[in-house]
CSV table of C-alpha atoms in Angstrom, one decimal:
chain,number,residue,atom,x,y,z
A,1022,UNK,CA,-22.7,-163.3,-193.6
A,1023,UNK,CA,-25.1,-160.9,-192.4
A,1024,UNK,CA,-26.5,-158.7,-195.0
A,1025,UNK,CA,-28.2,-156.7,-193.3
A,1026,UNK,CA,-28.0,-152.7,-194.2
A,1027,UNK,CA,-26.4,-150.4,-191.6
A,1028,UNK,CA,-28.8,-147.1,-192.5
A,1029,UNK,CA,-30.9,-146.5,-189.3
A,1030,UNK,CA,-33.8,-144.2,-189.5
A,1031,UNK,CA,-37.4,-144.8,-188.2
A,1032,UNK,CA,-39.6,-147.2,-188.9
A,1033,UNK,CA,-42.7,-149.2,-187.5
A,1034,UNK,CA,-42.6,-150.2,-184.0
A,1035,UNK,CA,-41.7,-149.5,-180.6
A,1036,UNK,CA,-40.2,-146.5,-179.8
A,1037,UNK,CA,-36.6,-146.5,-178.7
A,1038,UNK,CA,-33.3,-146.2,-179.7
A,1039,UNK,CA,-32.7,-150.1,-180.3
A,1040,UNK,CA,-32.0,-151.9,-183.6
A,1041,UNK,CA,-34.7,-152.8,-185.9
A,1042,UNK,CA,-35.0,-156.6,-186.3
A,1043,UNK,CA,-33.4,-156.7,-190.2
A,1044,UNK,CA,-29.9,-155.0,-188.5
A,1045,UNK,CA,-29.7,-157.8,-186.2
A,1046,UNK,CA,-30.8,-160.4,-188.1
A,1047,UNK,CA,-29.6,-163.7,-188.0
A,1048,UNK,CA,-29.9,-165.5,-191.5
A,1049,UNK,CA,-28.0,-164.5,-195.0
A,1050,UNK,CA,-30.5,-162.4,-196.4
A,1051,UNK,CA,-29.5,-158.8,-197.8
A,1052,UNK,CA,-32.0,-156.0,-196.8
A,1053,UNK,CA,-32.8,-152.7,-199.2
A,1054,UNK,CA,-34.5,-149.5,-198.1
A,1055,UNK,CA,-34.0,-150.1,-194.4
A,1056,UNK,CA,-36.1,-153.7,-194.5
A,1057,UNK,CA,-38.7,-153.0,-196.9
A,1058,UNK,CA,-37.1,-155.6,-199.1
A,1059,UNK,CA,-35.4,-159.1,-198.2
A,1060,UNK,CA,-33.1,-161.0,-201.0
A,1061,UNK,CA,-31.1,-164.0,-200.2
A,1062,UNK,CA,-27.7,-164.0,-200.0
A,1063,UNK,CA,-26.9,-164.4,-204.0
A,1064,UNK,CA,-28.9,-161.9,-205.1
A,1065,UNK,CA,-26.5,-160.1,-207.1
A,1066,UNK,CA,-27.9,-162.7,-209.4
A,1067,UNK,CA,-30.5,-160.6,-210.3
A,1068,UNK,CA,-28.1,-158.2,-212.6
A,1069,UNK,CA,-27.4,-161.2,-214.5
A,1070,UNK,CA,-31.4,-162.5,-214.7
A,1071,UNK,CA,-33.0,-159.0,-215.9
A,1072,UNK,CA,-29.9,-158.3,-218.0
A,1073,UNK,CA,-30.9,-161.7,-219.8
A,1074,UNK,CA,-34.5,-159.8,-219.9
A,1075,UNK,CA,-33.6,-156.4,-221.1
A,1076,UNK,CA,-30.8,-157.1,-223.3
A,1077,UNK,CA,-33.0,-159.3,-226.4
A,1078,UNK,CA,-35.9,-156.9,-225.4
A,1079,UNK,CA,-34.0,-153.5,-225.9
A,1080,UNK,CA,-32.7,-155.0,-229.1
A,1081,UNK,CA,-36.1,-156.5,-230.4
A,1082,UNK,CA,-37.8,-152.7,-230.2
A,1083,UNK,CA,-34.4,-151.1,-231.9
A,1084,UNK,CA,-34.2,-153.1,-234.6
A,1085,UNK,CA,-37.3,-155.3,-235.2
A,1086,UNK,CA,-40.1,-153.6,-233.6
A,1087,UNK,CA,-39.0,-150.4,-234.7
A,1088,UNK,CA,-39.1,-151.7,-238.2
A,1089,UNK,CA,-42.3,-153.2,-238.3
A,1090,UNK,CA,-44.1,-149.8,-237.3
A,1091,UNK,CA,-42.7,-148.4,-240.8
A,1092,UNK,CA,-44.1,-151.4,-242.8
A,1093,UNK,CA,-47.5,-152.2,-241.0
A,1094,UNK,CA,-49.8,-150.0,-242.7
A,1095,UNK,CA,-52.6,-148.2,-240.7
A,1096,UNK,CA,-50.2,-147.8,-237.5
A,1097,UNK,CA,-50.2,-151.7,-236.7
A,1098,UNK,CA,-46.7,-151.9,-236.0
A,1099,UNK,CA,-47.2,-149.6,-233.2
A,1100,UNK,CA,-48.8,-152.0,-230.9
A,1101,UNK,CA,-46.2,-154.3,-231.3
A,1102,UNK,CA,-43.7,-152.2,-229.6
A,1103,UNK,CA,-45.7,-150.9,-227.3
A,1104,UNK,CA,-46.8,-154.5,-226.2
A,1105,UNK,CA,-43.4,-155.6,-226.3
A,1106,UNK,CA,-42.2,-152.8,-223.5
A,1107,UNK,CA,-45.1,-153.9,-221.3
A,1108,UNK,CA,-44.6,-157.1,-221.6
A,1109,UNK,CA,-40.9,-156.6,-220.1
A,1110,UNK,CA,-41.8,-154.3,-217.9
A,1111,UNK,CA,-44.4,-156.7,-216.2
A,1112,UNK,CA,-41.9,-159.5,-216.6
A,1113,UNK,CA,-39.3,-157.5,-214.4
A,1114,UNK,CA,-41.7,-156.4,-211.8
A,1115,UNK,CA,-42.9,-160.3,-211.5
A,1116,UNK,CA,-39.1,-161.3,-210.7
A,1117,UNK,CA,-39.0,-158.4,-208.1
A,1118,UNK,CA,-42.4,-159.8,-206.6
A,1119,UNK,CA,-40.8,-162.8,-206.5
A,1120,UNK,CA,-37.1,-161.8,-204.6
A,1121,UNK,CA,-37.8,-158.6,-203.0
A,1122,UNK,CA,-40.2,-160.3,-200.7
A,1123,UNK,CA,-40.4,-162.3,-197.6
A,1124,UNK,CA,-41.3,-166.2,-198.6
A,1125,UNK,CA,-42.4,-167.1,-195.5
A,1126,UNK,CA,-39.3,-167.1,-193.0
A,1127,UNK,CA,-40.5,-168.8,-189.5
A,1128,UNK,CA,-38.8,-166.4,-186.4
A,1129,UNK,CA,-36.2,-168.2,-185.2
A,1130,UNK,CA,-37.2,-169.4,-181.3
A,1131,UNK,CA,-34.9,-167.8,-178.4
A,1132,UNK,CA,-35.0,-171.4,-176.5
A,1133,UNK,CA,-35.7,-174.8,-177.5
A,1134,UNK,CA,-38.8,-176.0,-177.4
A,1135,UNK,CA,-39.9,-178.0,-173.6
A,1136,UNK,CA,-39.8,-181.4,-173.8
A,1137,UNK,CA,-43.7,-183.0,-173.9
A,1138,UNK,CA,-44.4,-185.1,-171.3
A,1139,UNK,CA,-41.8,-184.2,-168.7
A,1140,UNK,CA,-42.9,-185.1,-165.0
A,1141,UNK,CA,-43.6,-182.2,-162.8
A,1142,UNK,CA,-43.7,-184.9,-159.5
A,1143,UNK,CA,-39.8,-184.6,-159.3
A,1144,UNK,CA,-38.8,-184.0,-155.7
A,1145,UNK,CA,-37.9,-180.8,-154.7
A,1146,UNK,CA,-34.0,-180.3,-154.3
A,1147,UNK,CA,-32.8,-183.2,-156.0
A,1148,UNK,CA,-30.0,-183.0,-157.6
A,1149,UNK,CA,-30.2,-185.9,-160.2
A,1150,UNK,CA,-31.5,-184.2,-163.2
A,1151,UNK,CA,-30.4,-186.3,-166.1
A,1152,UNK,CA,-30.3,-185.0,-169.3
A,1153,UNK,CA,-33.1,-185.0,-171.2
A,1154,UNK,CA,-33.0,-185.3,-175.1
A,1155,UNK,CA,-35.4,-183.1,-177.7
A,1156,UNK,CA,-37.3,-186.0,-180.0
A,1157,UNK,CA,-35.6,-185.5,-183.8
A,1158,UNK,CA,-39.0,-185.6,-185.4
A,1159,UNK,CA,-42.5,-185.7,-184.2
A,1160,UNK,CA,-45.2,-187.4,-185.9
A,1161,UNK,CA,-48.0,-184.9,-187.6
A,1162,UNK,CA,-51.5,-186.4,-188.9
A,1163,UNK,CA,-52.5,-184.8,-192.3
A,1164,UNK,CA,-55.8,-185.4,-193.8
A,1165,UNK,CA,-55.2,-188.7,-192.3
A,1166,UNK,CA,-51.8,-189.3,-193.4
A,1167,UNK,CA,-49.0,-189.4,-190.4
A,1168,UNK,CA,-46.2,-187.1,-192.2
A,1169,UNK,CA,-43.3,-186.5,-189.9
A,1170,UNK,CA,-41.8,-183.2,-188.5
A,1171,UNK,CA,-38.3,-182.5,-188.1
A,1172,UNK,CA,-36.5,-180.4,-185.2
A,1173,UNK,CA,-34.3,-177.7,-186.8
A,1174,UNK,CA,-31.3,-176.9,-184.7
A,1175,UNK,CA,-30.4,-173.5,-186.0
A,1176,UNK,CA,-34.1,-172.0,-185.5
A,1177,UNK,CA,-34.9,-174.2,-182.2
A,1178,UNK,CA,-38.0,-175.6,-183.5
A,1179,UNK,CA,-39.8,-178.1,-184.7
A,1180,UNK,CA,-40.5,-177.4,-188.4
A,1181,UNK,CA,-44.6,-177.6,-189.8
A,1182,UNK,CA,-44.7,-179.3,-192.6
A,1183,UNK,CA,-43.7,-178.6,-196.0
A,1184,UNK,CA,-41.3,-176.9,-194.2
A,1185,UNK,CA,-37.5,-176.7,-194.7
A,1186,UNK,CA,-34.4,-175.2,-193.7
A,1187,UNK,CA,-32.6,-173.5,-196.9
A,1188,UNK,CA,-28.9,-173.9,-196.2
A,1189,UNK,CA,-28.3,-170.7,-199.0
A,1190,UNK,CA,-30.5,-168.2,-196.9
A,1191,UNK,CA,-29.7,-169.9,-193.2
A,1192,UNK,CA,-33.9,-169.7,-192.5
A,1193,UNK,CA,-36.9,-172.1,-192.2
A,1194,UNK,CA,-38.7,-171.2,-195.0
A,1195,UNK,CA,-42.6,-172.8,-195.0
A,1196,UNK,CA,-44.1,-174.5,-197.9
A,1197,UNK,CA,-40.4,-174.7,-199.2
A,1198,UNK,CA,-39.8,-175.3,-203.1
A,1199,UNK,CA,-36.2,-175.1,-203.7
A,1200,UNK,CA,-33.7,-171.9,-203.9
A,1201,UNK,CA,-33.2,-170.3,-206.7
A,1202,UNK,CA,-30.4,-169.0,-208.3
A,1203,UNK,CA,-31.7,-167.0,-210.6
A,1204,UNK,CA,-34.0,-164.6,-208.9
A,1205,UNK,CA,-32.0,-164.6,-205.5
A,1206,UNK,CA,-34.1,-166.1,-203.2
A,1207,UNK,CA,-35.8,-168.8,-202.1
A,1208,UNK,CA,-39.1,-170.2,-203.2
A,1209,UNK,CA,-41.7,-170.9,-200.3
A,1210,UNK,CA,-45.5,-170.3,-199.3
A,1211,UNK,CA,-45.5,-166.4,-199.9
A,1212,UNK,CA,-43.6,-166.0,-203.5
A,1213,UNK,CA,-44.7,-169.1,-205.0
A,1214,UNK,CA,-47.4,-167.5,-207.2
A,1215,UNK,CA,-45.3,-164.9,-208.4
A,1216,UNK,CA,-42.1,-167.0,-209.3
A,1217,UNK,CA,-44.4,-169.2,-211.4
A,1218,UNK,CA,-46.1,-166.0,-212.8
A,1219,UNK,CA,-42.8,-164.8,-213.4
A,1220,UNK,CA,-41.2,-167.9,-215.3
A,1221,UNK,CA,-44.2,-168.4,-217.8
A,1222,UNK,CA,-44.2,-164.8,-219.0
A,1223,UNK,CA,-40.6,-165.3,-219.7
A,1224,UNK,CA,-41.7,-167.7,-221.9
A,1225,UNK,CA,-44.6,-165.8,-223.3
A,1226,UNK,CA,-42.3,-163.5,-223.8
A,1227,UNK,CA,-39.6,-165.3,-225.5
A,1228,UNK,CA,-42.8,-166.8,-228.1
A,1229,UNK,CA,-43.6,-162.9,-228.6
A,1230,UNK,CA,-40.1,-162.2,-230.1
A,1231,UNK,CA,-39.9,-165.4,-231.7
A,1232,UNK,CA,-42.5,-165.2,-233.5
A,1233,UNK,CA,-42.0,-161.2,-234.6
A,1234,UNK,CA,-38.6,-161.7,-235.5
A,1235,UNK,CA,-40.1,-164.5,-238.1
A,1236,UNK,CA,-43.0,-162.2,-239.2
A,1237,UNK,CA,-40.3,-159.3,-239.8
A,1238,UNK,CA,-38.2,-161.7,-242.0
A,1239,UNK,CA,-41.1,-162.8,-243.5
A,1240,UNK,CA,-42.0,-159.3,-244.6
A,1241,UNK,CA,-38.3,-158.3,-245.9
A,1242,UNK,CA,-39.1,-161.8,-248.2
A,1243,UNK,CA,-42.2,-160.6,-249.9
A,1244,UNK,CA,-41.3,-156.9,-250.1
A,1245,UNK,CA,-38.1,-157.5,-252.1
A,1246,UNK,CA,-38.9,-160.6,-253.4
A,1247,UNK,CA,-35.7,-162.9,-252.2
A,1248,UNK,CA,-35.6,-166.1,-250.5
A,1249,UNK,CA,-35.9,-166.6,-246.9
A,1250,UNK,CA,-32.5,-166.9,-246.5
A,1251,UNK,CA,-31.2,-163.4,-248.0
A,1252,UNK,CA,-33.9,-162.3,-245.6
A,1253,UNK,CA,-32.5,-163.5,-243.0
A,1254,UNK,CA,-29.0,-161.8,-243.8
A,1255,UNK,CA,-30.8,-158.5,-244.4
A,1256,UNK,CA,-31.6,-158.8,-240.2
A,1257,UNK,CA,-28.4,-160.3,-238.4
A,1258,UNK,CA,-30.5,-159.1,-234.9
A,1259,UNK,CA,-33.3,-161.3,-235.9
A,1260,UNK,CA,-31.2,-163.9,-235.9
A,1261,UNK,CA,-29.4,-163.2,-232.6
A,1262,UNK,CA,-33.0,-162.8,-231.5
A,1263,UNK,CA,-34.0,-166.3,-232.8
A,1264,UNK,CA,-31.5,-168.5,-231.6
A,1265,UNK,CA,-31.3,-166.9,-228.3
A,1266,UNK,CA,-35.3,-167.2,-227.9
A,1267,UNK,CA,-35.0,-170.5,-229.1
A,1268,UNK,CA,-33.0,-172.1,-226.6
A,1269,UNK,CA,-34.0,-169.6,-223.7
A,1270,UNK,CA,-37.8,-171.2,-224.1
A,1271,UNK,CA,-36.6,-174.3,-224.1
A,1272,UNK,CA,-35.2,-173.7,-220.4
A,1273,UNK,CA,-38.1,-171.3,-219.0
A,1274,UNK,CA,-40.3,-173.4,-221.2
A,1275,UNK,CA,-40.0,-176.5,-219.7
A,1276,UNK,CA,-39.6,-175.2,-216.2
A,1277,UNK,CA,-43.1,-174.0,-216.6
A,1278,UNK,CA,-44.5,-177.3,-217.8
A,1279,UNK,CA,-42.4,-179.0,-215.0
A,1280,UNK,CA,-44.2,-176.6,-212.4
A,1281,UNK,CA,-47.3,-176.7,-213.9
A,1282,UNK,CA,-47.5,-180.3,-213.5
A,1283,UNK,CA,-46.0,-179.9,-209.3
A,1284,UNK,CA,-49.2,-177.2,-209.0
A,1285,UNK,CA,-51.8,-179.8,-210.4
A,1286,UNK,CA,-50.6,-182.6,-208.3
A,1287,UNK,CA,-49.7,-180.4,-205.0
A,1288,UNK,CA,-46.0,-181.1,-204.7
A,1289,UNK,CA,-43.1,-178.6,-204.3
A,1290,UNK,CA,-40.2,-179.3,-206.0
A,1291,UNK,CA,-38.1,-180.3,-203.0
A,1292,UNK,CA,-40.8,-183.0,-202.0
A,1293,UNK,CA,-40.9,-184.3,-205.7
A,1294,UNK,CA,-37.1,-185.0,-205.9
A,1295,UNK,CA,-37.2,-186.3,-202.6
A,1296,UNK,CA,-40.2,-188.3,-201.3
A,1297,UNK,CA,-41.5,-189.5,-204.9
A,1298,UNK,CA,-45.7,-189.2,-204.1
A,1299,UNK,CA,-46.2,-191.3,-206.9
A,1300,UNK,CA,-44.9,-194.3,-205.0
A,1301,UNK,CA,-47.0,-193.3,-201.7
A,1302,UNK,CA,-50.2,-191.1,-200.9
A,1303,UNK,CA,-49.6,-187.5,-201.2
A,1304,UNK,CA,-51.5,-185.9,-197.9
A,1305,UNK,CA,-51.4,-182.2,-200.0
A,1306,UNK,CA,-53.5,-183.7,-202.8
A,1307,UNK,CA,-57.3,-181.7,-203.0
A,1308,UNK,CA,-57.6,-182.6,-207.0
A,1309,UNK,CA,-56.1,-180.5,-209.8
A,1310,UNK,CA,-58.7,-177.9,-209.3
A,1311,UNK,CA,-58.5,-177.0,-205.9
A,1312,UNK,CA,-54.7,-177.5,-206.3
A,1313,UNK,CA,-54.9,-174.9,-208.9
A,1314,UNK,CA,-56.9,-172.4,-206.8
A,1315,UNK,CA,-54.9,-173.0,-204.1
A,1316,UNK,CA,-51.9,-171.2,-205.6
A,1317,UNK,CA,-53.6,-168.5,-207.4
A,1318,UNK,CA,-56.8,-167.4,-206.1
A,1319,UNK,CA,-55.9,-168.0,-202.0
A,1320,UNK,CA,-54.9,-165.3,-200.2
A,1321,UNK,CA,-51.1,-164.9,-199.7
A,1322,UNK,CA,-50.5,-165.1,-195.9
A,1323,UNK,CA,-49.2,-162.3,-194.1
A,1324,UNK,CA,-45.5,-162.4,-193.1
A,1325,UNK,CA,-44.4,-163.8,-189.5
A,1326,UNK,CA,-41.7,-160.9,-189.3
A,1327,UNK,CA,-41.8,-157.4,-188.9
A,1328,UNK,CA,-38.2,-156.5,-190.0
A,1329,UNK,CA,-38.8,-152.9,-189.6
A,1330,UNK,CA,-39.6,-153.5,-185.6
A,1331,UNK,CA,-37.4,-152.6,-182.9
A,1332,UNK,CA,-35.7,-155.5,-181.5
A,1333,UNK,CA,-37.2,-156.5,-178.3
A,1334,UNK,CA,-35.3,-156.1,-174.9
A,1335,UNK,CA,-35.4,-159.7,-173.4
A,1336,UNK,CA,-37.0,-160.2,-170.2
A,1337,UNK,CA,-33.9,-161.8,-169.1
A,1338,UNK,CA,-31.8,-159.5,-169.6
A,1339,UNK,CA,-29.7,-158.8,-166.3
A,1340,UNK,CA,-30.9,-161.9,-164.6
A,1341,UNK,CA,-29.8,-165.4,-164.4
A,1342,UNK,CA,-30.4,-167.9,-167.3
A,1343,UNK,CA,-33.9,-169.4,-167.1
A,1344,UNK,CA,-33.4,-173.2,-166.1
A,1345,UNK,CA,-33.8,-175.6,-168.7
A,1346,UNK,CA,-33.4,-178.8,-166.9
A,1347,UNK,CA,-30.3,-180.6,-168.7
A,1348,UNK,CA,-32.6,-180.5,-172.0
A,1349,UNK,CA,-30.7,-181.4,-175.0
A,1350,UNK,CA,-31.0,-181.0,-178.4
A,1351,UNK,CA,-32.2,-184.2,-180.5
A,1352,UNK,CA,-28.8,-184.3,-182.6
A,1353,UNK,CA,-26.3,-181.9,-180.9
A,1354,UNK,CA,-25.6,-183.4,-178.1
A,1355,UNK,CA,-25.0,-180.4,-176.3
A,1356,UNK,CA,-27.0,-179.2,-173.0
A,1357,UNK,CA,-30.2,-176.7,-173.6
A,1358,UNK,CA,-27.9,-173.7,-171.3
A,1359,UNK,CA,-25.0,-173.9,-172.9
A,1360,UNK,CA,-26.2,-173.6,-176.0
A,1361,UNK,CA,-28.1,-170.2,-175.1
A,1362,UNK,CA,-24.9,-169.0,-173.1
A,1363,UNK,CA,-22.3,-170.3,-176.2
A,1364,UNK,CA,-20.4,-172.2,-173.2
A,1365,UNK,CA,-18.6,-175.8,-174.0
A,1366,UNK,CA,-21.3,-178.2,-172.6
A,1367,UNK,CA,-20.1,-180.2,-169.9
A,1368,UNK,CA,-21.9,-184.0,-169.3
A,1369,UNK,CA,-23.6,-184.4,-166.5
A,1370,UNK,CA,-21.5,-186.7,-164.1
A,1371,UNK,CA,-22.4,-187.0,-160.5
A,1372,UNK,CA,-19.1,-189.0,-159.1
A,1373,UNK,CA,-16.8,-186.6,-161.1
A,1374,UNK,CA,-19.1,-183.7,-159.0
A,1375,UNK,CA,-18.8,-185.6,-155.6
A,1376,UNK,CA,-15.0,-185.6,-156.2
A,1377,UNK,CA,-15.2,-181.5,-156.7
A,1378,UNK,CA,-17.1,-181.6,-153.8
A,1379,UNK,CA,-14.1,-183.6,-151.9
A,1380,UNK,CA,-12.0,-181.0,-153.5
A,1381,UNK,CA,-13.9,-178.3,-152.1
A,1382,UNK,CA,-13.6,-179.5,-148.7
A,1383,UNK,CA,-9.8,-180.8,-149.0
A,1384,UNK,CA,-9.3,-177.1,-150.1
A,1385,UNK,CA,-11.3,-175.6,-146.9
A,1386,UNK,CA,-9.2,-177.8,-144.3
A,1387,UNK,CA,-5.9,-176.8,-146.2
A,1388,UNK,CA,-7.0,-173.1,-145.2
A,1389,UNK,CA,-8.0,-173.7,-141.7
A,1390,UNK,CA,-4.9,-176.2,-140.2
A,1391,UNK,CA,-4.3,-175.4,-137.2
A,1392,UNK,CA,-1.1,-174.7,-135.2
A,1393,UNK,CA,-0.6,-178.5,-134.2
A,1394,UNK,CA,-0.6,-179.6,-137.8
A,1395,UNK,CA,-4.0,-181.1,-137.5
A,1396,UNK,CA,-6.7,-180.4,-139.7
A,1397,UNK,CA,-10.2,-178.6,-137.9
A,1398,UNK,CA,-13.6,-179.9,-139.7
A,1399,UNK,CA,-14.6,-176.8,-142.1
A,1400,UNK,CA,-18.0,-178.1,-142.4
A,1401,UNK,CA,-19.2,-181.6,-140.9
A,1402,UNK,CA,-22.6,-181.6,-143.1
A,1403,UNK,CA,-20.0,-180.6,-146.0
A,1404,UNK,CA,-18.8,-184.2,-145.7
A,1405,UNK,CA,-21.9,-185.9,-145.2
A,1406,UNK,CA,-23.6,-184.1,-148.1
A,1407,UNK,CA,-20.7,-185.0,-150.4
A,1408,UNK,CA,-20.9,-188.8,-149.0
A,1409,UNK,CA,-24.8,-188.8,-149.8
A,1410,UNK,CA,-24.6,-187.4,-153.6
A,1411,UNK,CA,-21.0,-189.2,-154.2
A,1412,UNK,CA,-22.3,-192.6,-152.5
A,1413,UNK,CA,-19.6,-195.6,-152.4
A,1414,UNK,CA,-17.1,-197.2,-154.4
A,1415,UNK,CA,-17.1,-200.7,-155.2
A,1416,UNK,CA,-14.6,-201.1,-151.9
A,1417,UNK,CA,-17.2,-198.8,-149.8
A,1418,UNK,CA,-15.1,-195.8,-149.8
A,1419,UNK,CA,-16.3,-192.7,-150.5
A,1420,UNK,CA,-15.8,-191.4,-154.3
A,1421,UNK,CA,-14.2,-188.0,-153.1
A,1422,UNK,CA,-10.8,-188.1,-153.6
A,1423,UNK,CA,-9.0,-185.2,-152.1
A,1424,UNK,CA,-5.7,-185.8,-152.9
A,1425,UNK,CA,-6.3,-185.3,-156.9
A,1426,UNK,CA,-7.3,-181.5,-157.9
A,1427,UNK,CA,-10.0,-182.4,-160.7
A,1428,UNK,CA,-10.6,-178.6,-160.6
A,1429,UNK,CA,-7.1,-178.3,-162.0
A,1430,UNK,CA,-7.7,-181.1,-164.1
A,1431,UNK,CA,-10.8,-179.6,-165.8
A,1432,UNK,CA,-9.6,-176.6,-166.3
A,1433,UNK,CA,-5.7,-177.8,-168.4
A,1434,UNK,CA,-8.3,-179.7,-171.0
């Protein structure tokens, strides 16, 4: 799925009349206000996540806050709603920080990456090129720790690390935490800070109606002289309030302790459920302190994509396919060409091509027999070049077989 919007209109870069990058986009994200935002694919999610915000909130100011402003004397109980609106209202703009925005998607190469240490001395005009296979990962040093890169298929590169490719949103996302259902997209190097900001003010704010719905029963208690109890029943939405906080803080609660914890020890989430630093040194690890820093007082890099661009006209475009020298990808098995021109790879095989050679030429003397029945030579070098790729069979014969049309053979499979 694409979700890319279909509204046009102008935008930054080149001038033209091409698409902008976020119409022709190639991962699941959903674009709003023609690219400024990016959301993953889920992120009708977010309906549920700030109607789970301003649901208890709405109903704390009706029916608690609202009734603390008439028994706080001296216009007390008007901070408390007034607090408690801000505090939503910050809470809601920290999930948008957090799913509106680009986490830090790498651009997706047009052509796999060369293979490293391929030998430019090959003769000129041979035609034995065998295929030559990507490396699956590559060996990175780290602050003196060897952590290994993987090659991503779908993006054509080799991915930096800390980076992962989220199968939900179809990108490489760097610094990679985990996806999250939730807020609709996926955690990584550029919404990290936020989606942490955003989770413990949840729980701050959960603690702030908790604790008011608790001073308001309180208050009903000592002003009419009941027990805590017929209080209670005087306020059935503090007690929706209460149980609801009461297990929500529990959730967003520990999430924020769990997180805290990943922050001081410089893990992500994805590498603590999967490489387990406390068995082996953690290369990421500066100390709690610069850990700390790191996330909240570094400056956010800027994003790798311009979605609001025009999309750029390849160079190629009209000419033949640059050559990419039977490169093939570490895990695909499939050539470098075909996978840019979407054909069905075919293996390299140099007697099965000596036989279409044969072919070739058994097809040329069927078009030039002659009157007598006998067959005129369409092209003498055409034999001898087919006898010096093809070579011999175990018998010494030649590997062209003329009689048997591989062409026709090729093309029924």
């Amino acid at each position: 799925m694409n979700g890319a919007s279909s509204g046009g209109g102008g935008g930054a870069g080149a001038g033209g009349d091409g698409p902008l990058v976020y119409q022709r986009w190639k991962g699941n994200n959903v674009f709003v206000l023609q690219g400024r935002f990016i959301f993953g694919p889920d992120a009708r999610s977010l309906y549920v996540t700030m109607f789970l915000i301003i649901a208890p909130a709405s109903i704390f100011c009706l029916f608690v806050a609202k009734e603390l402003m008439n028994n706080f004397s001296y216009g007390l109980g008007l901070p408390v709603m007034i607090s408690a609106v801000v505090f939503t209202a910050y809470d809601l703009s920290l999930l948008l920080l957090t799913s509106g925005r680009d986490p830090g998607i790498i651009p997706r190469n047009a052509h796999p990456p060369e293979p490293e240490g391929l030998d430019g001395n090959a003769e000129v005009g041979s035609n034995q090129t065998p295929p030559m296979r990507l490396p699956r990962v590559k060996d990175v040093v780290v602050n003196g720790i060897t952590v290994k890169t993987k090659y991503c298929d779908t993006c054509m590169l080799y991915r930096p690390p800390r980076c992962s490719h989220c199968s939900i949103c179809n990108n490489c996302v760097e610094r990679f935490d985990h996806h999250c259902p939730w807020v609709g997209q996926c955690i990584g190097l550029r919404n990290y800070r936020f989606f942490y900001m955003f989770v413990f003010s949840t729980t701050l704010l959960c603690l702030y109606v908790f604790g008011f719905c608790w001073v308001y029963i309180v208050k009903i208690r000592n002003s009419e002289q009941i027990t805590i109890w017929k209080a209670m029943a005087k306020t059935p939405a503090s007690i929706a309030l209460l149980v609801y906080t009461f297990i929500a803080v529990w959730f967003v609660g520990g999430l924020s302790v769990f997180h805290l914890y990943l922050m001081s020890t410089n893990q992500t989430t994805y590498e603590n459920f999967r490489y387990r630093y406390d068995q082996r040194a953690n290369p990421y690890n500066r100390g709690v302190v610069e850990n700390i820093k790191d996330i909240f007082f570094s400056a956010i890099p800027a994003s790798k994509n311009n979605f609001r661009a025009r999309v750029p006209v390849p160079q190629e475009q009209g000419l033949r396919p640059r050559p990419t020298n039977g490169f093939m990808s570490p895990n695909m098995g499939r050539a470098v060409g075909d996978i840019e021109m979407g054909r069905k790879p075919v293996a390299w095989d140099e007697p099965r091509m000596a036989a279409d050679i044969g072919d070739l030429g058994a097809g040329l003397g069927n078009l030039l027999e002659d009157k007598d029945g006998r067959f005129r030579s369409a092209s003498p070098d055409l034999s001898r070049d087919a006898l010096a790729i093809g070579g011999l069979d175990d018998q010494g014969s030649s590997v062209m077989n003329p009689g048997r049309t591989s062409w026709g053979v090729e093309a029924g499979r």
